[in-house]
Backbone atoms as SQL, in Angstrom:
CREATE TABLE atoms (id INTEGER PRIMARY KEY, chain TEXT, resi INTEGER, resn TEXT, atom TEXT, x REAL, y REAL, z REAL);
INSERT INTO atoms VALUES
  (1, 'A', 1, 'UNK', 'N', -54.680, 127.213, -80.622),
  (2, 'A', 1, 'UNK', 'CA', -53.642, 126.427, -79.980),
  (3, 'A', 1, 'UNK', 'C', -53.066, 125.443, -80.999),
  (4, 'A', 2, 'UNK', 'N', -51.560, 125.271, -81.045),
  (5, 'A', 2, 'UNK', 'CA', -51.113, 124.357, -81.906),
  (6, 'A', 2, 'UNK', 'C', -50.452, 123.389, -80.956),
  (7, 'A', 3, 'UNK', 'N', -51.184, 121.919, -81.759),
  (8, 'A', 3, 'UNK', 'CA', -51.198, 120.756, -80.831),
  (9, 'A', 3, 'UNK', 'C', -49.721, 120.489, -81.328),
  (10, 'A', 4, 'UNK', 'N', -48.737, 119.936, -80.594),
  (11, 'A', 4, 'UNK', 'CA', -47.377, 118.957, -80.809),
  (12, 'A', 4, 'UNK', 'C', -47.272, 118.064, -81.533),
  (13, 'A', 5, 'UNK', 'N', -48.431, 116.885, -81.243),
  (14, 'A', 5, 'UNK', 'CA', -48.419, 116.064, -82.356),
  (15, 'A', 5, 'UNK', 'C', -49.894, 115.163, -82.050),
  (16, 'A', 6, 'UNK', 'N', -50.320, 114.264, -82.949),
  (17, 'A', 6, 'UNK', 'CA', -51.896, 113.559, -83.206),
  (18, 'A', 6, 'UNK', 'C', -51.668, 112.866, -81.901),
  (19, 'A', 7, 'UNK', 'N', -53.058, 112.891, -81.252),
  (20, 'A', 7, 'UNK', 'CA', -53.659, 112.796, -80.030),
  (21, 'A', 7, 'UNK', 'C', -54.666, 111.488, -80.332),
  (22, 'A', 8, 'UNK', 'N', -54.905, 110.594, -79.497),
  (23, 'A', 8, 'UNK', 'CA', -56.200, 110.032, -79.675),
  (24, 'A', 8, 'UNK', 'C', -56.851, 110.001, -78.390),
  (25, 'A', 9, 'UNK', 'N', -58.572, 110.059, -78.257),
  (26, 'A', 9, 'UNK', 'CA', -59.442, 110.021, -77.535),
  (27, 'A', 9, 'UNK', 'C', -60.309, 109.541, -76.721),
  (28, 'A', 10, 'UNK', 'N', -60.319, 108.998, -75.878),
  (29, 'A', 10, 'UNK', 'CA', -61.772, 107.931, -75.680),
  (30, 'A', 10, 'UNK', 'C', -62.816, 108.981, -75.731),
  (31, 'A', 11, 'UNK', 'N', -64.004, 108.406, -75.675),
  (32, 'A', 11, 'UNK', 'CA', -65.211, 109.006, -75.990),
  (33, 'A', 11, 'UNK', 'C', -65.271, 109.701, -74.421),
  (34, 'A', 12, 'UNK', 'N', -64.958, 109.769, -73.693),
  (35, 'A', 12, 'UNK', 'CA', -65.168, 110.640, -72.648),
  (36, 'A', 12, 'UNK', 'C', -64.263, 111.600, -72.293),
  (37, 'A', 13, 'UNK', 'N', -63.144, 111.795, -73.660),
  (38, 'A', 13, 'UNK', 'CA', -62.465, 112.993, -73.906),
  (39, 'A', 13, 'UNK', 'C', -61.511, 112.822, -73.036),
  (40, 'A', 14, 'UNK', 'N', -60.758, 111.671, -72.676),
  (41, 'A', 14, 'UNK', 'CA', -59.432, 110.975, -72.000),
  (42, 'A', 14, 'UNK', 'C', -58.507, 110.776, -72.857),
  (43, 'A', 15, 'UNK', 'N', -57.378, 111.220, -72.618),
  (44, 'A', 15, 'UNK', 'CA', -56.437, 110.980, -74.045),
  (45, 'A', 15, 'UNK', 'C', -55.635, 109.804, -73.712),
  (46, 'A', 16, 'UNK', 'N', -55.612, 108.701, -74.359),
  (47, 'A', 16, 'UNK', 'CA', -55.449, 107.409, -74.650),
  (48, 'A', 16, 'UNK', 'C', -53.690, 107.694, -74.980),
  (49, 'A', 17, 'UNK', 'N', -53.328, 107.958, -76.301),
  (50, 'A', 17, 'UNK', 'CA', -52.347, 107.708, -76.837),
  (51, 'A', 17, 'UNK', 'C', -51.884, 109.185, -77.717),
  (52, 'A', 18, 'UNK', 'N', -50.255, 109.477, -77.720),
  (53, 'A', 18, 'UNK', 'CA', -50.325, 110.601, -78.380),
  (54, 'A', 18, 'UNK', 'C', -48.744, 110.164, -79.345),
  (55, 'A', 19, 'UNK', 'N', -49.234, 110.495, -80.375),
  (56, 'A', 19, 'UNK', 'CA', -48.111, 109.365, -81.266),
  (57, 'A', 19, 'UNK', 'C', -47.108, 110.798, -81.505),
  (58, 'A', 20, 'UNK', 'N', -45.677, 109.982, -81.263),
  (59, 'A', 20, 'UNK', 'CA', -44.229, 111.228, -81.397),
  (60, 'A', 20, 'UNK', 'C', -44.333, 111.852, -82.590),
  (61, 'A', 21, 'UNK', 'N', -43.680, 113.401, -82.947),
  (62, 'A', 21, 'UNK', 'CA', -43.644, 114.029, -83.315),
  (63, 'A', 21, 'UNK', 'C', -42.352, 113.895, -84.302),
  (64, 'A', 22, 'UNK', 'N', -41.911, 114.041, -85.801),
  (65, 'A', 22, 'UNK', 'CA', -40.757, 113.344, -86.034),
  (66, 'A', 22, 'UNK', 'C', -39.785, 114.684, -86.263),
  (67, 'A', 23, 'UNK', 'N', -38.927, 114.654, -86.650),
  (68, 'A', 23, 'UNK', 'CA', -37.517, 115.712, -86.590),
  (69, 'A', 23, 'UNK', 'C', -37.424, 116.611, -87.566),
  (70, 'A', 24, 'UNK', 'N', -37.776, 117.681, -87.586),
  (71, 'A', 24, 'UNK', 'CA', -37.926, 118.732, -88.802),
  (72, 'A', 24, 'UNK', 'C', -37.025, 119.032, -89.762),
  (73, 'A', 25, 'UNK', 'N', -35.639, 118.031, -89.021),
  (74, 'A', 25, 'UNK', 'CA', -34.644, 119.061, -89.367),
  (75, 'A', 25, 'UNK', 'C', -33.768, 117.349, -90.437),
  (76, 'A', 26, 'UNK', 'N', -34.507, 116.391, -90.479),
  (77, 'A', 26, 'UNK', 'CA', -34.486, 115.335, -91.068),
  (78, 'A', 26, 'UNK', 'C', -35.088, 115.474, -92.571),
  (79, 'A', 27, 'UNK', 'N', -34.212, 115.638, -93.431),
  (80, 'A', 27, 'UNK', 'CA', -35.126, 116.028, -94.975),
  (81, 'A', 27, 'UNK', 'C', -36.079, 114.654, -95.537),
  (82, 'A', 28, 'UNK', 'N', -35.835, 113.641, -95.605),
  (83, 'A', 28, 'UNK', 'CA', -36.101, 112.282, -95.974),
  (84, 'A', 28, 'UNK', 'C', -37.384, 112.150, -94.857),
  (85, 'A', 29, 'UNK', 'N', -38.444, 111.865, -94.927),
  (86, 'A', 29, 'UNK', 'CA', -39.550, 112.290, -93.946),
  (87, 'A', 29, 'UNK', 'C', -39.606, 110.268, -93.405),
  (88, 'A', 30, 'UNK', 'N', -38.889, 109.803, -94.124),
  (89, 'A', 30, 'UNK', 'CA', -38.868, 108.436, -93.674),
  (90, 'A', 30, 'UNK', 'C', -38.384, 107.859, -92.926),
  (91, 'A', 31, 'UNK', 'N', -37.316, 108.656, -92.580),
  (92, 'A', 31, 'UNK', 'CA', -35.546, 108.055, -91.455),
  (93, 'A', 31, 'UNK', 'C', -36.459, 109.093, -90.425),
  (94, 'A', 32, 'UNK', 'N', -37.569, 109.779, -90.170),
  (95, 'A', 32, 'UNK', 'CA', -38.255, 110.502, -89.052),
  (96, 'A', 32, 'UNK', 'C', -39.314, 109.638, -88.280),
  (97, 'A', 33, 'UNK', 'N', -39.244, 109.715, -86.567),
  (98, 'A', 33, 'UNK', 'CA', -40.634, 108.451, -86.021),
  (99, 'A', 33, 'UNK', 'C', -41.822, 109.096, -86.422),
  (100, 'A', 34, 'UNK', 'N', -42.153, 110.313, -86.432),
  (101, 'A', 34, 'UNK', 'CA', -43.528, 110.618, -86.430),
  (102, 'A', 34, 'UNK', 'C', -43.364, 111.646, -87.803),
  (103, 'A', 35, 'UNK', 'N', -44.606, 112.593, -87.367),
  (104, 'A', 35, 'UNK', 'CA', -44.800, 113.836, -88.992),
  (105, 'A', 35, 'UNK', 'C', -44.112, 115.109, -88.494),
  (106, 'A', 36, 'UNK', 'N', -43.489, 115.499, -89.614),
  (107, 'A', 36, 'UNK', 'CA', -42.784, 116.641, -89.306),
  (108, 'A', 36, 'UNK', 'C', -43.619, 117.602, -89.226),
  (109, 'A', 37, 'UNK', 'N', -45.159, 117.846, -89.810),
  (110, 'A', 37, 'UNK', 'CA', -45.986, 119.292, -90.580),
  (111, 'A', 37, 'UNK', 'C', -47.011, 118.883, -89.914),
  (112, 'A', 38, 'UNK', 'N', -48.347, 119.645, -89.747),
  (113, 'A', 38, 'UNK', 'CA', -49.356, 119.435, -89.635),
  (114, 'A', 38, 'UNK', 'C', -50.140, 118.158, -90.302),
  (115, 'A', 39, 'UNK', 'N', -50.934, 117.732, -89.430),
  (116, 'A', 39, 'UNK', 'CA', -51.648, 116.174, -89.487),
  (117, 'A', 39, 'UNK', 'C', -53.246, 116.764, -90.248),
  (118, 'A', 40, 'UNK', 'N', -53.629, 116.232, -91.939),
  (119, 'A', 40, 'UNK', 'CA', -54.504, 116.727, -92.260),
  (120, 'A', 40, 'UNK', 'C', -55.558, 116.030, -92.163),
  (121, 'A', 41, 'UNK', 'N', -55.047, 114.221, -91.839),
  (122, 'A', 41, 'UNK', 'CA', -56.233, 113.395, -91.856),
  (123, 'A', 41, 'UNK', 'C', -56.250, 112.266, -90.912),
  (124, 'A', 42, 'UNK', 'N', -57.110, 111.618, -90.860),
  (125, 'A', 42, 'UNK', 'CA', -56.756, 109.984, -90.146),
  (126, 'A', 42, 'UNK', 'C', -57.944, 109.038, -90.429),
  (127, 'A', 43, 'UNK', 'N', -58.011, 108.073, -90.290),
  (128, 'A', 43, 'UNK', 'CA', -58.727, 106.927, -90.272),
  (129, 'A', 43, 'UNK', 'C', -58.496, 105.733, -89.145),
  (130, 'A', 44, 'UNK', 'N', -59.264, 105.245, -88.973),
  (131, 'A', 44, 'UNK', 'CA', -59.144, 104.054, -88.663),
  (132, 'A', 44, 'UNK', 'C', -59.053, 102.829, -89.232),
  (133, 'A', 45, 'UNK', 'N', -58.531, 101.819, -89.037),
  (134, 'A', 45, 'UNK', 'CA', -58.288, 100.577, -89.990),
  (135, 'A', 45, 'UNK', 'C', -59.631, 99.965, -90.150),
  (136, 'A', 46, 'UNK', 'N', -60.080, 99.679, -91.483),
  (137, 'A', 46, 'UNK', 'CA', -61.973, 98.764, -91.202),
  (138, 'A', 46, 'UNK', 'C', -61.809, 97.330, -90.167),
  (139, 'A', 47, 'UNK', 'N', -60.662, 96.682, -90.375),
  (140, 'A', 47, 'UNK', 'CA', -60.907, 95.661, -89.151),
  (141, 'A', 47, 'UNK', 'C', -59.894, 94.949, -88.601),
  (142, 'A', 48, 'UNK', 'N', -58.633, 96.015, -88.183),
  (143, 'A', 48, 'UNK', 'CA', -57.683, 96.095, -87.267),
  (144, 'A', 48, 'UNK', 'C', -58.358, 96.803, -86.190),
  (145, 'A', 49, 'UNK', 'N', -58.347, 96.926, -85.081),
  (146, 'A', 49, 'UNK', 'CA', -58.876, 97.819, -84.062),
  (147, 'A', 49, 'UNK', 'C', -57.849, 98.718, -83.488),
  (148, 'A', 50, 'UNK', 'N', -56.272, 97.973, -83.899),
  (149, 'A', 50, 'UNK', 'CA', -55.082, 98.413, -83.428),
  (150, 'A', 50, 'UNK', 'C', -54.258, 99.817, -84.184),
  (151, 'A', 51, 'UNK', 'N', -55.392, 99.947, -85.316),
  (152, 'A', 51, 'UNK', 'CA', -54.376, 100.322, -86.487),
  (153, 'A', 51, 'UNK', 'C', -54.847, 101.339, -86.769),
  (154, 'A', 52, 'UNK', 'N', -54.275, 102.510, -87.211),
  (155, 'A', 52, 'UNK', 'CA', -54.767, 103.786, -87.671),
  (156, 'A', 52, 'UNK', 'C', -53.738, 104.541, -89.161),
  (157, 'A', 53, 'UNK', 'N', -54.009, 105.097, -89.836),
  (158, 'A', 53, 'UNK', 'CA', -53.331, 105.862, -90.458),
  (159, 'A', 53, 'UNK', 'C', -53.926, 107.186, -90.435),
  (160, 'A', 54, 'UNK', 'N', -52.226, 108.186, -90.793),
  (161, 'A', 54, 'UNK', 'CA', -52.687, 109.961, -90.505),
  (162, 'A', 54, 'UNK', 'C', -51.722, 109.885, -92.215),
  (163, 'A', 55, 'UNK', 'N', -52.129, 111.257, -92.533),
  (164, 'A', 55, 'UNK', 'CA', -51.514, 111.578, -93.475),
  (165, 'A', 55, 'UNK', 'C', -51.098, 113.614, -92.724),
  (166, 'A', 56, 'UNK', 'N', -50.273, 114.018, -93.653),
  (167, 'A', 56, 'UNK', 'CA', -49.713, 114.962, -93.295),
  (168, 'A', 56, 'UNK', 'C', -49.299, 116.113, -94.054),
  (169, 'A', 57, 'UNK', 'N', -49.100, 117.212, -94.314),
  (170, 'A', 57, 'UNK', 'CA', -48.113, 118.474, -95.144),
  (171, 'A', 57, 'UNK', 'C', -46.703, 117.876, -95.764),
  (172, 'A', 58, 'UNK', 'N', -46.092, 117.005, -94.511),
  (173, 'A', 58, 'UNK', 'CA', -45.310, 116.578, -94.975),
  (174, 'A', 58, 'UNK', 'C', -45.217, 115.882, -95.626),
  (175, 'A', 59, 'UNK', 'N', -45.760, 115.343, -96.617),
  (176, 'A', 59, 'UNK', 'CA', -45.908, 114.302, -97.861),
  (177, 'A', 59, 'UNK', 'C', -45.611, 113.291, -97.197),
  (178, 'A', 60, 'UNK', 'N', -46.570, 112.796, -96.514),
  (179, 'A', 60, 'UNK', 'CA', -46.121, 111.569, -95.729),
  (180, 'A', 60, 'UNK', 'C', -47.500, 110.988, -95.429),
  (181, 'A', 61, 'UNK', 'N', -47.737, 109.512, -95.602),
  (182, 'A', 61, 'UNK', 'CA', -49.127, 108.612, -94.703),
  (183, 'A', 61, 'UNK', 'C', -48.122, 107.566, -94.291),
  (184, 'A', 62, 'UNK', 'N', -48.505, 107.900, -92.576),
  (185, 'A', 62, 'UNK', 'CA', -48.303, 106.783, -91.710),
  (186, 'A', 62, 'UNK', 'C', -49.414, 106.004, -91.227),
  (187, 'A', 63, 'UNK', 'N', -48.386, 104.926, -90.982),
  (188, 'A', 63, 'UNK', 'CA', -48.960, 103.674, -90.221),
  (189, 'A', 63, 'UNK', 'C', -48.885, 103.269, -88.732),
  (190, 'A', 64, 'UNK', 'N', -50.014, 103.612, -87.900),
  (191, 'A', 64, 'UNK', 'CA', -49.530, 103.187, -86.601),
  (192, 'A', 64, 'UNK', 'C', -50.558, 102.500, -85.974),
  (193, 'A', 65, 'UNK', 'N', -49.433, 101.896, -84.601),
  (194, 'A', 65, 'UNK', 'CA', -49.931, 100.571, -84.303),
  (195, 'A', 65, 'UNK', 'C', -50.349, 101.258, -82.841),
  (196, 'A', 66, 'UNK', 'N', -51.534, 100.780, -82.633),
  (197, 'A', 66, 'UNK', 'CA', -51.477, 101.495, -80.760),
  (198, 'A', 66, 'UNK', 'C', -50.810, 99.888, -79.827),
  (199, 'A', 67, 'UNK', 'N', -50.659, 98.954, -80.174),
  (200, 'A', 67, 'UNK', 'CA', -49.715, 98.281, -79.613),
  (201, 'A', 67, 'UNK', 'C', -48.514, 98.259, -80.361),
  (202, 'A', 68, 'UNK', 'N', -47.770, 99.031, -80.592),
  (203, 'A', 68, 'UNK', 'CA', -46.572, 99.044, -81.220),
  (204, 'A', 68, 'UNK', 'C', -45.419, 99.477, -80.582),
  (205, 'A', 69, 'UNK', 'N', -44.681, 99.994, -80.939),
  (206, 'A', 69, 'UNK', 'CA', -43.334, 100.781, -80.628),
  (207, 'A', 69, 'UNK', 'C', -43.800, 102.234, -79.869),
  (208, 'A', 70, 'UNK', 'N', -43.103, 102.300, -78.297),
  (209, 'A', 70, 'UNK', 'CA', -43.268, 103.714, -78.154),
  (210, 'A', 70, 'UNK', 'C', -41.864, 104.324, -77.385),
  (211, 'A', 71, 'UNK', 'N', -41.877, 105.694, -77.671),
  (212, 'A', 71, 'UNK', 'CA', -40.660, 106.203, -77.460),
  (213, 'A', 71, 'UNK', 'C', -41.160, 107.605, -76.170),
  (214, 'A', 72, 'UNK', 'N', -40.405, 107.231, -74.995),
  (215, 'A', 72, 'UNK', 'CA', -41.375, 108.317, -74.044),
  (216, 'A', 72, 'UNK', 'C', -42.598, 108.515, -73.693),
  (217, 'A', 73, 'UNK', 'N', -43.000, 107.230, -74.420),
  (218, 'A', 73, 'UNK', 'CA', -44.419, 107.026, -73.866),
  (219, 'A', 73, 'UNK', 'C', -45.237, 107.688, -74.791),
  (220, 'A', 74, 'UNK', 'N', -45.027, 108.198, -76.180),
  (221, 'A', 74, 'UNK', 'CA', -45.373, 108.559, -77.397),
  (222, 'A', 74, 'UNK', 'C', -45.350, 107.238, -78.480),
  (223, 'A', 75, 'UNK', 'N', -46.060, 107.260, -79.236),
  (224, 'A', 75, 'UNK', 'CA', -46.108, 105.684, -80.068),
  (225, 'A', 75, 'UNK', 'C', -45.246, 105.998, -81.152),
  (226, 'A', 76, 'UNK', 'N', -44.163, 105.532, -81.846),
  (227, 'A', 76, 'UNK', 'CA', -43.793, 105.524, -82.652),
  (228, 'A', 76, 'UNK', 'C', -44.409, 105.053, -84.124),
  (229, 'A', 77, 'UNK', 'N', -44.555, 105.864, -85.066),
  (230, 'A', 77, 'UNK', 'CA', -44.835, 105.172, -86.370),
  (231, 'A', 77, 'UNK', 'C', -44.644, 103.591, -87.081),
  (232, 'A', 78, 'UNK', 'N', -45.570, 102.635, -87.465),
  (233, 'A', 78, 'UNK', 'CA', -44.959, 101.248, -87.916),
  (234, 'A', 78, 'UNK', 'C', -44.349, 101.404, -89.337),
  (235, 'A', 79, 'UNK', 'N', -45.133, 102.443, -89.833),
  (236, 'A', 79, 'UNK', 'CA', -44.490, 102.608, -91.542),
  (237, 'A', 79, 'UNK', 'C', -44.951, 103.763, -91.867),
  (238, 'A', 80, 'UNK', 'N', -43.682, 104.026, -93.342),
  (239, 'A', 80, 'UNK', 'CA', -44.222, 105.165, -93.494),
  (240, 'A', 80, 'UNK', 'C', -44.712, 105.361, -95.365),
  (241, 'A', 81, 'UNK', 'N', -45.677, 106.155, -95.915),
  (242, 'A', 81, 'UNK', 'CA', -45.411, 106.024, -97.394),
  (243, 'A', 81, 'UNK', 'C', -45.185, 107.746, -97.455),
  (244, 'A', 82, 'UNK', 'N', -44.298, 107.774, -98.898),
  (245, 'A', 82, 'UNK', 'CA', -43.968, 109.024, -99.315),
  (246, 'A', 82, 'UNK', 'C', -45.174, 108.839, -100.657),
  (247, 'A', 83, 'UNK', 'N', -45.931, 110.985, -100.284),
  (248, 'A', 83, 'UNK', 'CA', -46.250, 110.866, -101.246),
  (249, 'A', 83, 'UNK', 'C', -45.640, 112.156, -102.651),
  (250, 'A', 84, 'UNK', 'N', -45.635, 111.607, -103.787),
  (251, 'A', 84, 'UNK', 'CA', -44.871, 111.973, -104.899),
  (252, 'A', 84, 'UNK', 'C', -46.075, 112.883, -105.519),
  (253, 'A', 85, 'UNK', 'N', -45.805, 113.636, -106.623),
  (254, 'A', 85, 'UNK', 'CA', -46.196, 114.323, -107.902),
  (255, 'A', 85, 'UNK', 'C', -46.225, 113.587, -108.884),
  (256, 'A', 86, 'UNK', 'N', -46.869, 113.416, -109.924),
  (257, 'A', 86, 'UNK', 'CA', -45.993, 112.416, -111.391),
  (258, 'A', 86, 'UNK', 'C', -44.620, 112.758, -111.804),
  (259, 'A', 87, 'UNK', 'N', -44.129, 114.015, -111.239),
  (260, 'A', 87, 'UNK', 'CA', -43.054, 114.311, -111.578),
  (261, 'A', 87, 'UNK', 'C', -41.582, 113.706, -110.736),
  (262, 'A', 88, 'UNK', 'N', -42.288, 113.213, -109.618),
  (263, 'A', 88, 'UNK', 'CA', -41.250, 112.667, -108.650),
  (264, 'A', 88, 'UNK', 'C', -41.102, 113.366, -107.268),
  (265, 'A', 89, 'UNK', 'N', -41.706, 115.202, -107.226),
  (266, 'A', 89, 'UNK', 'CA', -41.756, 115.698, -106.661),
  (267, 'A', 89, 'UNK', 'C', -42.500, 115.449, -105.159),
  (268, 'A', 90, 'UNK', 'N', -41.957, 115.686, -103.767),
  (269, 'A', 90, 'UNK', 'CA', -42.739, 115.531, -102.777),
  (270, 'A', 90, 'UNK', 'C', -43.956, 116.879, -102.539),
  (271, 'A', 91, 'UNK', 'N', -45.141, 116.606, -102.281),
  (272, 'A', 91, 'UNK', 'CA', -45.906, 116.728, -102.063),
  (273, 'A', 91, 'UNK', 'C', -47.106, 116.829, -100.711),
  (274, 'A', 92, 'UNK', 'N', -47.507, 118.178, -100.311),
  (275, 'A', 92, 'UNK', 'CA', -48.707, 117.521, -99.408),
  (276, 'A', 92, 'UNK', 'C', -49.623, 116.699, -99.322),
  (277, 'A', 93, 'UNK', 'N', -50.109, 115.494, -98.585),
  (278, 'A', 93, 'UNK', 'CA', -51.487, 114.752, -98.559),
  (279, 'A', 93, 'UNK', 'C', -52.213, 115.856, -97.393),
  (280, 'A', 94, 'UNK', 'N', -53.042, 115.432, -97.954),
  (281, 'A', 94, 'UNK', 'CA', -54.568, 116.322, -97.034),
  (282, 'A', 94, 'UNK', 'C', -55.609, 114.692, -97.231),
  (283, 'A', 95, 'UNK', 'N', -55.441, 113.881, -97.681),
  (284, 'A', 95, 'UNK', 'CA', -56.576, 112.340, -96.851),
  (285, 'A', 95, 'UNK', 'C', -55.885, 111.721, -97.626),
  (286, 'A', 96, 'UNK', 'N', -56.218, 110.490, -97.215),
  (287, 'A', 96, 'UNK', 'CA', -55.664, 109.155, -97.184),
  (288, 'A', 96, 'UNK', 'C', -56.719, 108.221, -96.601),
  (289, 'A', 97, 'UNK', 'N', -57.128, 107.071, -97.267),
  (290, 'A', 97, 'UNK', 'CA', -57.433, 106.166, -96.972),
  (291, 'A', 97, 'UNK', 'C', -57.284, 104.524, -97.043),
  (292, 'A', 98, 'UNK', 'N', -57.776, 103.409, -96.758),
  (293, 'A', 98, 'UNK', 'CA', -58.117, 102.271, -96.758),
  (294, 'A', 98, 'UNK', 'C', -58.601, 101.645, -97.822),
  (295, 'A', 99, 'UNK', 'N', -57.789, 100.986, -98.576),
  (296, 'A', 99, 'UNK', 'CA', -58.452, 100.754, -99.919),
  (297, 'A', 99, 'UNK', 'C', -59.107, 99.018, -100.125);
């Protein structure tokens, strides 16, 4: 089954929050609310409780807020980073973390 877009959970397998999906057809993955490609990673913030980041295919790690911006009742992204090649080139992330 291919999910729409990143889901989150409570521990009794209740889905809490499901953050929007962004526009495929948008080349600039930044002017998009959510990930255009498959979601390869996520984290949680070490001591925001609010805060999560996903990274994506689409050369993209977002930032989201579960009290933030939502669109349809989907959470919108707070930020986004592009990730590059040394060459300038966009690129897949597969993890991302908290530094």
């Amino acid at each position: 089954e291919i999910l729409e877009a990143f889901k989150v959970f409570d521990r009794d397998g209740k889905e809490l929050w499901q953050f929007v999906k962004g526009d495929v057809y948008i080349r600039d993955v930044t002017n998009t609310k959510g990930h255009t490609a498959a979601v390869t990673g996520g984290m949680w913030h070490p001591s925001k409780k609010d805060e999560c980041i996903t990274c994506s295919l689409d050369g993209s790690v977002r930032v989201w807020k579960l009290s933030g911006k939502t669109l349809f009742g989907k959470l919108v992204c707070d930020s986004v980073l592009r990730v590059r090649n040394p060459r300038g080139v966009r690129c897949a992330c597969t993890a991302a973390s908290y530094d």
